[in-house]
Amino acid sequence: MSEGVDLFTFGVMAVIFIAVTLLLGVYGYRQTRDNSEDFLLGRKRTSPLIIALSYGATFLSASAVIGFGGQAAVHGMSLMWLCFLNLFIGLVVAFLVFGKRTRRLGRKLGASTFADFLGKVYGSRFIRVFTAVLIIVMMPIYTAAVLKGGVNSLAVLTGLTDFYDYILIGLAIIVGVYVVYGGIIAVMYNDALQAGIMFIGMSVILVITFLHFGDVGNAIGSLDSLWDQKIGEAGLGVLEGFNGWTNTPEFGSKEWMTVFSTFVMGVGIGALTQPQLAVRYMSAKSDRDLDKSLVIGSIFMLVIVGTAYTVGPLSNVFFNEAHGLTSFQYLTSLGLGTDFIIPQYILELFHGTTFGDVFISLFLLSLVCAAISTISALMHTIGAAGGYDLYSVFSKKAAGDQSSVRTTRIVIVIMMILVVVYCYVMPKDIIAKATSIFMGMTACALLPTYFQALYSKKPSRVAAVWSMVVGTVSYLVFALFFNTGLSIFMPICKMITGQAVLFPDSIIAYVDPILIALPLSVITMVVALLVIRRSGSPASTDSA
C-alpha cells in the first residue's frame, strides 16, 4: 500500500479551500435576511450557472464518485447504464417534465420546500407532514453514507487513518457552520465552487488513466482480456451471472438483479423525487434559466459519472499489473472494501510521478467536494423539513418568521450530530446501497403523488395519500424482509426469524424493492382515482 499524499501540499490547498468555503458562508449569511424565503430559496433569483453546478454537485456526491465508482470496479461497465439514466432521467426528464412545472406552481403557491409544495398543491397537512417526516427519518442515512465516503477518501489518501474520528468530526463541523449560518445561498455557491473542482479533478483523472494504458481501445481490450485470465476465480466480489467487466450480466441472474434493479433502477428513477433537487428548480428566476442550467448540468454530469464508471472497471487492470490482483481482491487483502477502490487507485496512479502530490491533492479535494456539496444540501433539506415544515404545521406562529429560521438552524445542528453517530454504526461498503435505498424509497412514496400534483387540474388528496402510504409500507417491508442487500440497515427479519431475509437462497432476495413498491404505488393511485370518479365525489373535496 502506497504512502499517503504529501500533507504540506494538501494542507495548503485545504486551508485555501476551507477559507473560501467559510467566506461563502459569510456571504450567504449577509444575503440571508431573517425570513424563510431567503434561507430556503435565496429569494428565487439564482443564476442558471449556479443552479446547474449546484444541482450537479448535489446529485453527484461521493456516492457517485466513490461509492458507485467502487461498485463499477467490481461489477463492470454495466453501470454505464446508470450514467445514461443519470443524464436522461436525472437531468432531461427532471428539468423538462418536472422542473419547469415545479418552478411555476411553487412560485404561484408560495412554496419554500418540497414538502410545503406538495402540501399546498393538495391542501393537505397530512401530505406535508408525511413528506417532512420521510425526509427526517430516511435522509440522514443517505447523508451519513456520503459523509463516510468523504472521510474514507481523506483517510486513505492522506494516510491519516489513525485520525479518522477527527477527520469525520471536522468535516461535519465545516458543513454545519456554513449551512446553519448561510442558508441556501451559501449552500448553492459552495456547491458551484465544489463542482468546478470536481470537474477539473475528474477530467484529469480520466485523461491520465487512458494515457497510462496507451489509448481507449487498449484500455478496454486489457480489461476484456483480464476476465479471460480471472474467469472462474474466487474472491471477485460478484454474484452468479457475472460475465466480465465489459459484458452485461446474464439476464435475470443474481448479478443482473443487483446491478440493474438496485443500482441502475433504484438511483436512476429515484432522482426525480429528491427534495434537495426540487428546491433548485424553485430557486430559478425563469423557465429559460432552467433550460440553460440543463445544458451546463449535462456536460458536468457526463464528465463526472462517465469518468467514475469508466475508471472504476479499468482499475482492475491497473491493480492486476501492479499486484496481480483485481480491485476487489487487492482492497480486500488490505482489509478495505469497495468504497476505498477509487481513492486507493488515485493514490497509486500518481504516486512517484512529477507533481504527483499536487494531482493527488486535487483529486482528494474533488472527492471531498463531492461529499460535502451533497451533505450541505441534504442537511439544509433536513433542517427545513423540521424547522420549517413541521414547525409551521404544529406551532401557532406563522411560517417564515425569525423563530422558524432559528428552529431550522437548531434542527440542522441536532441532525448533523445524529449523522455522525450513524457513520459509526453503518457497515462497510454502504455508500451505493444507502444512496439506492433513499432514492428508491422517495420514488415509491412520492413519484405518483408528485406527478399528479404537476399534471392534474384537480389532484386528489385521497389518491395521493393512499399512494404514498402503500408505496412507503411496501418498500419498507420488501427491503427489511426480502432484499439481502438492504436488510442490513435494520436487521428486523433476523431478530424475528433468525435469518437475514425470508428467502435468502432465491432470486427474490436480489430484487430491489423499487420493482415491487413503485408499481404498487402507481396502481394504488390509479385505482383510487377510478373509485373516486365512479363514486362521483369531486377530487377537490377529498379529505386528508
Coordinates of C-alpha atoms in Angstrom, one line a residue:
M1 CA 0.0 0.0 0.0
S2 CA 1.4 3.4 -1.1
E3 CA 2.1 6.1 1.4
G4 CA -0.4 9.0 1.7
V5 CA -0.2 12.3 -0.1
D6 CA 2.3 15.0 1.0
L7 CA 0.5 16.6 3.8
F8 CA 2.1 20.0 3.3
T9 CA 0.8 20.2 -0.3
F10 CA -2.6 19.1 0.6
G11 CA -2.7 21.2 3.7
V12 CA -2.1 24.4 1.8
M13 CA -4.8 23.6 -0.7
A14 CA -7.2 22.5 2.0
V15 CA -6.7 25.7 4.0
I16 CA -7.4 27.8 0.9
F17 CA -10.5 25.7 0.2
I18 CA -11.8 25.9 3.8
A19 CA -11.2 29.7 3.8
V20 CA -13.2 30.2 0.6
T21 CA -15.9 27.9 1.9
L22 CA -16.4 29.8 5.1
L23 CA -16.3 33.2 3.2
L24 CA -19.1 32.0 1.0
G25 CA -20.9 31.1 4.2
V26 CA -20.4 34.6 5.4
Y27 CA -21.7 35.9 2.1
G28 CA -24.8 33.7 2.4
Y29 CA -25.4 35.0 5.9
R30 CA -25.2 38.6 4.8
Q31 CA -27.5 37.9 1.9
T32 CA -30.0 36.0 4.1
R33 CA -32.5 38.1 6.0
D34 CA -34.2 36.6 8.9
N35 CA -37.0 35.0 7.0
S36 CA -37.5 31.6 5.5
E37 CA -37.7 32.6 1.8
D38 CA -34.1 33.9 1.9
F39 CA -32.9 31.0 4.0
L40 CA -34.7 28.3 2.0
L41 CA -34.8 29.6 -1.6
G42 CA -32.4 32.6 -1.8
R43 CA -35.2 34.9 -3.0
K44 CA -35.7 32.7 -6.1
R45 CA -33.2 34.6 -8.2
T46 CA -30.3 32.2 -8.5
S47 CA -28.4 32.3 -11.8
P48 CA -28.5 29.3 -14.3
L49 CA -24.8 28.6 -13.8
I50 CA -25.1 28.3 -10.1
I51 CA -28.3 26.2 -10.3
A52 CA -26.7 23.8 -12.8
L53 CA -23.5 23.4 -10.8
S54 CA -25.3 23.2 -7.5
Y55 CA -27.8 20.6 -8.9
G56 CA -24.9 18.5 -10.4
A57 CA -22.7 18.7 -7.3
T58 CA -25.7 17.8 -5.0
F59 CA -26.8 15.0 -7.2
L60 CA -23.3 13.5 -7.9
S61 CA -21.9 13.2 -4.5
A62 CA -19.3 10.8 -3.1
S63 CA -21.9 8.2 -3.7
A64 CA -21.3 8.6 -7.5
V65 CA -17.5 9.1 -7.4
I66 CA -16.5 6.8 -4.6
G67 CA -19.5 4.5 -3.9
F68 CA -20.6 3.7 -7.5
G69 CA -17.1 4.1 -8.8
G70 CA -16.1 1.3 -6.5
Q71 CA -19.2 -0.7 -7.5
A72 CA -18.3 -0.2 -11.1
A73 CA -14.8 -1.6 -10.4
V74 CA -16.5 -4.8 -9.1
H75 CA -19.5 -5.2 -11.3
G76 CA -18.1 -3.7 -14.5
M77 CA -19.2 -1.3 -17.2
S78 CA -22.8 -2.4 -16.9
L79 CA -23.1 0.6 -14.6
M80 CA -22.7 2.8 -17.6
W81 CA -26.5 2.3 -17.9
L82 CA -26.8 4.3 -14.7
C83 CA -24.8 7.1 -16.4
F84 CA -27.4 7.1 -19.2
L85 CA -30.3 7.2 -16.6
N86 CA -28.5 10.0 -14.7
L87 CA -28.4 12.1 -17.8
F88 CA -31.7 11.2 -19.3
I89 CA -33.9 10.9 -16.2
G90 CA -31.9 12.8 -13.7
L91 CA -31.5 15.8 -16.0
V92 CA -33.5 15.8 -19.2
V93 CA -36.8 14.4 -17.7
A94 CA -36.2 16.0 -14.4
F95 CA -35.8 19.5 -15.8
L96 CA -38.3 19.4 -18.7
V97 CA -41.0 17.2 -17.3
F98 CA -40.8 18.1 -13.6
G99 CA -38.6 21.2 -13.2
K100 CA -40.5 23.9 -15.1
R101 CA -43.9 23.0 -13.7
T102 CA -42.4 22.8 -10.2
R103 CA -40.9 26.2 -10.5
R104 CA -44.2 27.8 -11.8
L105 CA -46.5 26.1 -9.5
G106 CA -44.2 26.5 -6.5
R107 CA -44.0 30.3 -7.1
K108 CA -47.7 30.5 -7.6
L109 CA -48.4 28.7 -4.3
G110 CA -45.6 30.5 -2.4
A111 CA -44.0 27.1 -1.5
S112 CA -40.5 27.1 0.0
T113 CA -39.7 23.4 0.4
F114 CA -40.7 20.2 -1.4
A115 CA -43.0 19.1 1.5
D116 CA -44.5 22.6 1.5
F117 CA -45.1 22.3 -2.2
L118 CA -46.9 19.0 -2.1
G119 CA -48.9 20.1 1.0
K120 CA -50.1 23.3 -0.7
V121 CA -50.9 21.6 -4.0
Y122 CA -53.2 19.1 -2.2
G123 CA -54.3 21.4 0.6
S124 CA -53.2 18.7 3.0
R125 CA -51.4 18.9 6.3
F126 CA -51.0 15.1 6.3
I127 CA -49.2 15.1 3.0
R128 CA -46.8 17.9 4.1
V129 CA -46.1 16.2 7.4
F130 CA -45.7 12.8 5.9
T131 CA -43.2 14.1 3.3
A132 CA -41.3 16.0 6.0
V133 CA -41.1 13.0 8.3
L134 CA -39.9 10.8 5.5
I135 CA -37.1 13.3 4.9
I136 CA -36.1 13.5 8.5
V137 CA -36.2 9.7 9.0
M138 CA -34.6 8.5 5.8
M139 CA -32.3 11.3 4.6
P140 CA -29.8 11.1 7.5
I141 CA -28.9 7.5 6.4
Y142 CA -28.0 8.8 2.9
T143 CA -26.2 11.8 4.4
A144 CA -24.2 9.6 6.7
A145 CA -23.1 7.3 3.8
V146 CA -22.0 10.4 1.8
L147 CA -20.1 11.8 4.8
K148 CA -18.5 8.4 5.4
G149 CA -17.3 8.3 1.8
G150 CA -15.6 11.7 2.1
V151 CA -13.9 10.7 5.3
N152 CA -12.8 7.4 3.7
S153 CA -11.1 9.3 0.9
L154 CA -9.4 11.7 3.3
A155 CA -8.1 8.9 5.5
V156 CA -6.7 6.7 2.7
L157 CA -5.2 9.5 0.6
T158 CA -3.6 11.3 3.5
G159 CA -2.5 8.2 5.3
L160 CA -4.2 9.5 8.4
T161 CA -6.3 6.5 9.1
D162 CA -5.5 6.8 12.8
F163 CA -7.1 10.2 12.8
Y164 CA -10.4 9.0 11.3
D165 CA -12.5 10.4 14.2
Y166 CA -11.0 13.9 13.9
I167 CA -11.5 14.0 10.1
L168 CA -15.1 12.9 10.5
I169 CA -16.0 15.5 13.1
G170 CA -14.0 18.2 11.3
L171 CA -15.9 17.7 8.0
A172 CA -19.2 17.7 9.9
I173 CA -18.4 21.0 11.6
I174 CA -17.3 22.7 8.4
V175 CA -20.5 21.8 6.6
G176 CA -22.6 22.5 9.7
V177 CA -21.2 26.0 10.1
Y178 CA -21.8 27.3 6.6
V179 CA -25.2 25.6 6.2
V180 CA -26.5 26.9 9.6
Y181 CA -25.4 30.5 9.0
G182 CA -25.5 30.9 5.3
G183 CA -28.7 29.0 4.3
I184 CA -29.4 28.0 0.7
I185 CA -27.3 30.9 -0.8
A186 CA -24.1 29.6 0.9
V187 CA -25.0 26.0 0.1
M188 CA -25.5 26.7 -3.7
Y189 CA -22.5 29.0 -4.1
N190 CA -20.3 26.5 -2.3
D191 CA -21.8 23.7 -4.5
A192 CA -20.7 25.7 -7.5
L193 CA -17.2 26.1 -6.2
Q194 CA -17.0 22.4 -5.4
A195 CA -18.5 21.4 -8.7
G196 CA -15.7 23.3 -10.5
I197 CA -13.1 21.5 -8.5
M198 CA -14.8 18.1 -9.1
F199 CA -15.0 18.8 -12.9
I200 CA -11.3 19.6 -13.2
G201 CA -10.2 16.7 -11.0
M202 CA -12.3 14.1 -12.7
S203 CA -11.4 15.3 -16.2
V204 CA -7.7 15.0 -15.4
I205 CA -8.0 11.5 -13.9
L206 CA -9.9 10.3 -17.0
V207 CA -7.1 11.6 -19.3
I208 CA -4.3 10.3 -17.1
T209 CA -6.0 6.9 -16.9
F210 CA -6.2 6.5 -20.7
L211 CA -2.6 7.8 -21.1
H212 CA -1.5 5.1 -18.6
F213 CA -3.0 2.4 -20.8
G214 CA -1.9 3.9 -24.1
D215 CA -5.3 4.7 -25.6
V216 CA -9.0 3.9 -25.1
G217 CA -9.0 0.8 -27.2
N218 CA -6.0 -0.7 -25.5
A219 CA -7.5 0.0 -22.1
I220 CA -10.9 -1.7 -22.9
G221 CA -9.1 -4.6 -24.6
S222 CA -6.9 -5.1 -21.5
L223 CA -10.0 -5.2 -19.3
D224 CA -11.6 -7.7 -21.5
S225 CA -8.5 -9.9 -21.5
L226 CA -8.3 -9.8 -17.7
W227 CA -11.6 -11.6 -17.4
D228 CA -10.3 -14.4 -19.6
Q229 CA -7.5 -14.7 -17.0
K230 CA -9.6 -14.5 -13.9
I231 CA -12.7 -16.4 -15.1
G232 CA -13.9 -18.9 -12.5
E233 CA -11.5 -17.4 -9.9
A234 CA -13.0 -16.9 -6.4
G235 CA -13.0 -13.6 -4.5
L236 CA -14.0 -11.3 -7.2
G237 CA -16.9 -9.9 -5.2
V238 CA -19.5 -10.7 -7.8
L239 CA -22.6 -12.9 -7.9
E240 CA -23.9 -15.7 -10.1
G241 CA -24.4 -14.5 -13.7
F242 CA -21.3 -12.1 -13.9
N243 CA -19.8 -12.3 -17.5
G244 CA -16.8 -10.0 -17.2
W245 CA -16.2 -6.3 -16.7
T246 CA -17.0 -5.4 -20.3
N247 CA -20.2 -7.5 -20.7
T248 CA -23.7 -7.4 -19.4
P249 CA -24.6 -9.9 -16.7
E250 CA -26.8 -12.9 -17.6
F251 CA -30.4 -11.6 -17.7
G252 CA -32.4 -12.4 -14.6
S253 CA -29.3 -13.7 -12.7
K254 CA -28.4 -12.5 -9.1
E255 CA -25.7 -10.3 -10.6
W256 CA -28.1 -8.8 -13.1
M257 CA -30.7 -8.1 -10.4
T258 CA -28.2 -6.4 -8.2
V259 CA -26.8 -4.2 -10.9
F260 CA -29.9 -3.3 -12.8
S261 CA -32.7 -3.3 -10.2
T262 CA -30.8 -1.9 -7.2
F263 CA -28.1 0.3 -8.7
V264 CA -29.5 1.4 -12.1
M265 CA -33.2 1.5 -11.5
G266 CA -33.2 2.5 -7.8
V267 CA -31.0 5.5 -8.3
G268 CA -32.0 6.3 -11.9
I269 CA -35.7 6.7 -11.2
G270 CA -35.3 7.9 -7.6
A271 CA -33.5 11.1 -8.9
L272 CA -36.9 12.5 -9.9
T273 CA -38.2 12.8 -6.3
Q274 CA -35.2 14.2 -4.5
P275 CA -36.4 17.0 -2.2
Q276 CA -33.0 18.7 -2.2
L277 CA -33.0 18.8 -6.0
A278 CA -36.6 20.1 -6.4
V279 CA -35.6 23.2 -4.4
R280 CA -33.1 24.0 -7.2
Y281 CA -36.0 24.3 -9.6
M282 CA -37.9 26.6 -7.3
S283 CA -34.9 28.9 -6.8
A284 CA -34.7 29.7 -10.6
K285 CA -35.9 33.1 -11.9
S286 CA -37.5 31.7 -15.1
D287 CA -38.0 28.6 -17.3
R288 CA -35.3 29.9 -19.7
D289 CA -32.8 29.8 -16.8
L290 CA -33.7 26.2 -16.2
D291 CA -33.1 25.4 -19.9
K292 CA -29.6 27.0 -19.6
S293 CA -29.0 25.0 -16.4
L294 CA -29.9 21.8 -18.2
V295 CA -27.2 22.3 -20.9
I296 CA -24.5 23.1 -18.3
G297 CA -25.6 20.4 -16.0
S298 CA -25.5 17.8 -18.8
I299 CA -21.8 18.5 -19.6
F300 CA -20.9 18.4 -15.9
M301 CA -22.8 15.2 -15.2
L302 CA -21.4 13.4 -18.2
V303 CA -17.8 14.1 -17.2
I304 CA -18.2 13.2 -13.5
V305 CA -20.2 10.0 -13.8
G306 CA -18.7 8.9 -17.1
T307 CA -15.2 9.2 -15.5
A308 CA -16.2 7.3 -12.3
Y309 CA -17.9 4.5 -14.2
T310 CA -15.1 4.1 -16.7
V311 CA -12.1 4.4 -14.3
G312 CA -13.7 2.0 -11.8
P313 CA -13.6 -1.0 -14.1
L314 CA -10.2 -0.1 -15.5
S315 CA -8.7 0.0 -12.0
N316 CA -8.8 -3.8 -12.2
V317 CA -6.2 -3.8 -14.9
F318 CA -4.1 -1.3 -13.0
F319 CA -4.1 -3.3 -9.8
N320 CA -3.6 -6.6 -11.7
E321 CA -0.4 -5.1 -13.4
A322 CA 0.9 -3.8 -10.1
H323 CA -0.1 -6.6 -7.6
G324 CA -1.6 -9.5 -9.7
L325 CA -5.0 -8.9 -8.1
T326 CA -8.3 -7.4 -9.2
S327 CA -9.5 -4.2 -7.4
F328 CA -11.8 -6.2 -5.1
Q329 CA -9.1 -8.8 -4.3
Y330 CA -6.4 -6.2 -3.7
L331 CA -8.5 -3.9 -1.4
T332 CA -9.8 -6.9 0.5
S333 CA -6.2 -8.0 1.1
L334 CA -5.6 -4.6 2.6
G335 CA -8.6 -5.0 4.9
L336 CA -10.6 -2.4 3.0
G337 CA -13.8 -2.5 1.0
T338 CA -15.1 -1.3 -2.4
D339 CA -15.7 2.2 -1.1
F340 CA -11.9 2.6 -1.0
I341 CA -11.1 1.4 -4.5
I342 CA -11.2 4.8 -6.2
P343 CA -9.2 6.6 -3.5
Q344 CA -6.5 3.8 -3.5
Y345 CA -6.4 3.8 -7.3
I346 CA -5.8 7.6 -7.4
L347 CA -3.1 7.3 -4.7
E348 CA -1.2 4.6 -6.6
L349 CA -1.7 6.0 -10.1
F350 CA 0.0 9.3 -9.2
H351 CA 2.5 8.0 -6.6
G352 CA 6.1 8.9 -7.6
T353 CA 5.1 10.9 -10.7
T354 CA 6.0 14.5 -11.4
F355 CA 3.7 16.8 -9.5
G356 CA 2.0 13.6 -8.2
D357 CA 1.3 15.1 -4.8
V358 CA -0.4 18.1 -6.4
F359 CA -2.6 15.9 -8.6
I360 CA -3.5 13.6 -5.7
S361 CA -4.3 16.7 -3.6
L362 CA -6.5 18.0 -6.3
F363 CA -8.3 14.7 -6.7
L364 CA -8.7 14.4 -2.9
L365 CA -10.1 17.9 -2.8
S366 CA -12.6 17.0 -5.6
L367 CA -13.7 13.9 -3.7
V368 CA -14.2 15.9 -0.6
C369 CA -16.1 18.4 -2.6
A370 CA -18.3 15.7 -3.9
A371 CA -19.1 14.6 -0.4
I372 CA -19.7 18.0 1.3
S373 CA -21.6 19.5 -1.6
T374 CA -24.3 16.8 -1.2
I375 CA -24.1 16.8 2.6
S376 CA -24.7 20.5 2.8
A377 CA -27.8 20.2 0.5
L378 CA -29.1 17.3 2.5
M379 CA -28.6 18.9 5.8
H380 CA -30.3 22.1 4.6
T381 CA -33.3 20.0 3.4
I382 CA -33.5 18.0 6.7
G383 CA -33.4 21.2 8.7
A384 CA -36.1 22.8 6.5
A385 CA -38.3 19.7 7.0
G386 CA -38.1 20.0 10.7
G387 CA -37.7 23.7 11.4
Y388 CA -40.0 25.0 8.6
D389 CA -42.5 22.3 7.6
L390 CA -43.2 20.6 10.9
Y391 CA -42.7 23.8 12.8
S392 CA -45.3 25.6 10.5
V393 CA -47.8 22.8 10.9
F394 CA -47.6 22.2 14.7
S395 CA -46.8 25.7 16.0
K396 CA -49.1 28.6 16.2
K397 CA -46.5 31.0 14.8
A398 CA -46.6 32.0 11.2
A399 CA -44.2 30.2 8.9
G400 CA -41.2 32.2 7.8
D401 CA -40.6 34.3 10.9
Q402 CA -37.3 34.6 12.7
S403 CA -38.2 31.8 15.1
S404 CA -38.8 29.4 12.2
V405 CA -35.3 30.1 10.8
R406 CA -33.9 29.7 14.2
T407 CA -35.6 26.4 14.7
T408 CA -34.4 25.3 11.3
R409 CA -30.8 26.0 12.3
I410 CA -31.3 24.1 15.6
V411 CA -32.6 21.1 13.7
I412 CA -29.6 21.1 11.4
V413 CA -27.2 21.0 14.3
I414 CA -29.1 18.2 16.0
M415 CA -29.4 16.1 12.9
M416 CA -25.7 16.6 12.0
I417 CA -24.8 15.1 15.3
L418 CA -27.1 12.1 14.5
V419 CA -25.5 11.7 11.1
V420 CA -22.0 11.5 12.7
V421 CA -23.4 8.8 15.0
Y422 CA -24.8 6.9 12.0
C423 CA -21.3 6.9 10.5
Y424 CA -20.0 4.7 13.3
V425 CA -22.8 2.1 13.2
M426 CA -23.0 1.7 9.4
P427 CA -21.4 -1.4 7.9
K428 CA -18.7 -1.2 5.3
D429 CA -19.2 -0.7 1.6
I430 CA -22.5 1.0 2.2
I431 CA -22.4 4.2 0.2
A432 CA -24.0 2.9 -3.0
K433 CA -26.6 0.9 -1.1
A434 CA -27.6 3.8 1.1
T435 CA -28.0 6.0 -1.9
S436 CA -30.2 3.4 -3.6
I437 CA -32.4 2.9 -0.5
F438 CA -33.1 6.6 0.0
M439 CA -33.7 7.3 -3.7
G440 CA -35.8 4.2 -4.1
M441 CA -37.9 5.0 -1.1
T442 CA -38.7 8.5 -2.2
A443 CA -39.6 7.3 -5.7
C444 CA -42.0 4.7 -4.3
A445 CA -43.5 7.1 -1.8
L446 CA -43.7 10.3 -3.7
L447 CA -43.3 9.9 -7.5
P448 CA -47.0 9.2 -8.4
T449 CA -48.1 12.0 -5.9
Y450 CA -45.6 14.4 -7.3
F451 CA -46.6 13.7 -10.9
Q452 CA -50.3 14.1 -10.2
A453 CA -49.6 17.4 -8.4
L454 CA -48.0 18.7 -11.6
Y455 CA -50.3 17.4 -14.3
S456 CA -53.7 17.1 -12.8
K457 CA -56.1 20.0 -12.8
K458 CA -57.9 18.6 -9.7
P459 CA -55.3 16.5 -7.9
S460 CA -57.0 14.0 -5.5
R461 CA -55.8 14.2 -1.9
V462 CA -57.2 10.7 -1.1
A463 CA -55.5 9.1 -4.0
A464 CA -52.2 10.8 -3.1
V465 CA -52.4 9.7 0.5
W466 CA -53.1 6.1 -0.3
S467 CA -50.3 6.0 -3.0
M468 CA -47.8 7.4 -0.5
V469 CA -48.7 5.1 2.3
V470 CA -48.8 1.9 0.1
G471 CA -45.5 2.9 -1.6
T472 CA -43.7 3.5 1.7
V473 CA -45.0 0.5 3.5
S474 CA -44.4 -2.0 0.6
Y475 CA -40.9 -0.6 0.1
L476 CA -40.0 -1.0 3.8
V477 CA -41.5 -4.5 4.0
F478 CA -39.7 -5.7 1.0
A479 CA -36.4 -4.0 1.9
L480 CA -36.4 -5.3 5.5
F481 CA -37.7 -8.8 5.0
F482 CA -36.8 -9.9 1.4
N483 CA -33.8 -8.0 0.0
T484 CA -30.5 -9.3 1.2
G485 CA -28.5 -6.2 0.4
L486 CA -30.8 -3.7 2.1
S487 CA -31.9 -5.6 5.1
I488 CA -28.5 -4.9 6.7
F489 CA -29.8 -1.3 7.5
M490 CA -32.2 -2.7 10.1
P491 CA -32.0 -6.4 10.8
I492 CA -35.6 -6.8 11.9
C493 CA -36.1 -10.0 10.0
K494 CA -33.1 -11.6 11.6
M495 CA -34.3 -10.6 15.1
I496 CA -37.7 -12.2 14.3
T497 CA -36.9 -15.2 12.2
G498 CA -33.2 -15.8 12.9
Q499 CA -32.2 -15.3 9.3
A500 CA -31.3 -12.1 7.4
V501 CA -34.2 -12.4 4.9
L502 CA -37.1 -14.7 4.4
F503 CA -35.9 -16.4 1.2
P504 CA -32.1 -16.0 1.3
D505 CA -31.3 -18.5 -1.5
S506 CA -33.9 -17.4 -4.0
I507 CA -33.6 -14.8 -6.7
I508 CA -36.2 -12.6 -4.9
A509 CA -33.5 -11.8 -2.3
Y510 CA -31.7 -9.8 -5.0
V511 CA -34.7 -7.9 -6.4
D512 CA -34.7 -4.3 -5.4
P513 CA -37.9 -3.2 -3.6
I514 CA -38.5 -0.4 -6.1
L515 CA -39.5 -3.0 -8.7
I516 CA -42.3 -4.1 -6.3
A517 CA -43.2 -1.0 -4.4
L518 CA -43.3 1.6 -7.2
P519 CA -45.8 -0.4 -9.4
L520 CA -47.9 -0.9 -6.3
S521 CA -47.8 2.9 -5.6
V522 CA -48.8 3.7 -9.2
I523 CA -51.6 1.1 -9.2
T524 CA -52.9 2.4 -5.9
M525 CA -53.0 5.9 -7.3
V526 CA -54.9 4.8 -10.5
V527 CA -57.4 2.6 -8.6
A528 CA -58.1 5.3 -6.1
L529 CA -58.7 7.8 -8.9
L530 CA -61.1 5.4 -10.7
V531 CA -63.0 4.7 -7.5
I532 CA -63.4 8.4 -6.8
R533 CA -64.5 9.1 -10.3
R534 CA -67.1 6.3 -10.3
S535 CA -68.4 7.4 -6.9
G536 CA -69.0 10.9 -8.3
S537 CA -67.0 12.6 -5.5
P538 CA -65.1 15.6 -6.7
A539 CA -61.3 15.1 -6.1
S540 CA -61.0 18.6 -4.8
T541 CA -63.2 17.9 -1.8
D542 CA -61.3 14.8 -0.7
S543 CA -60.2 15.0 2.9
A544 CA -56.8 14.0 4.1

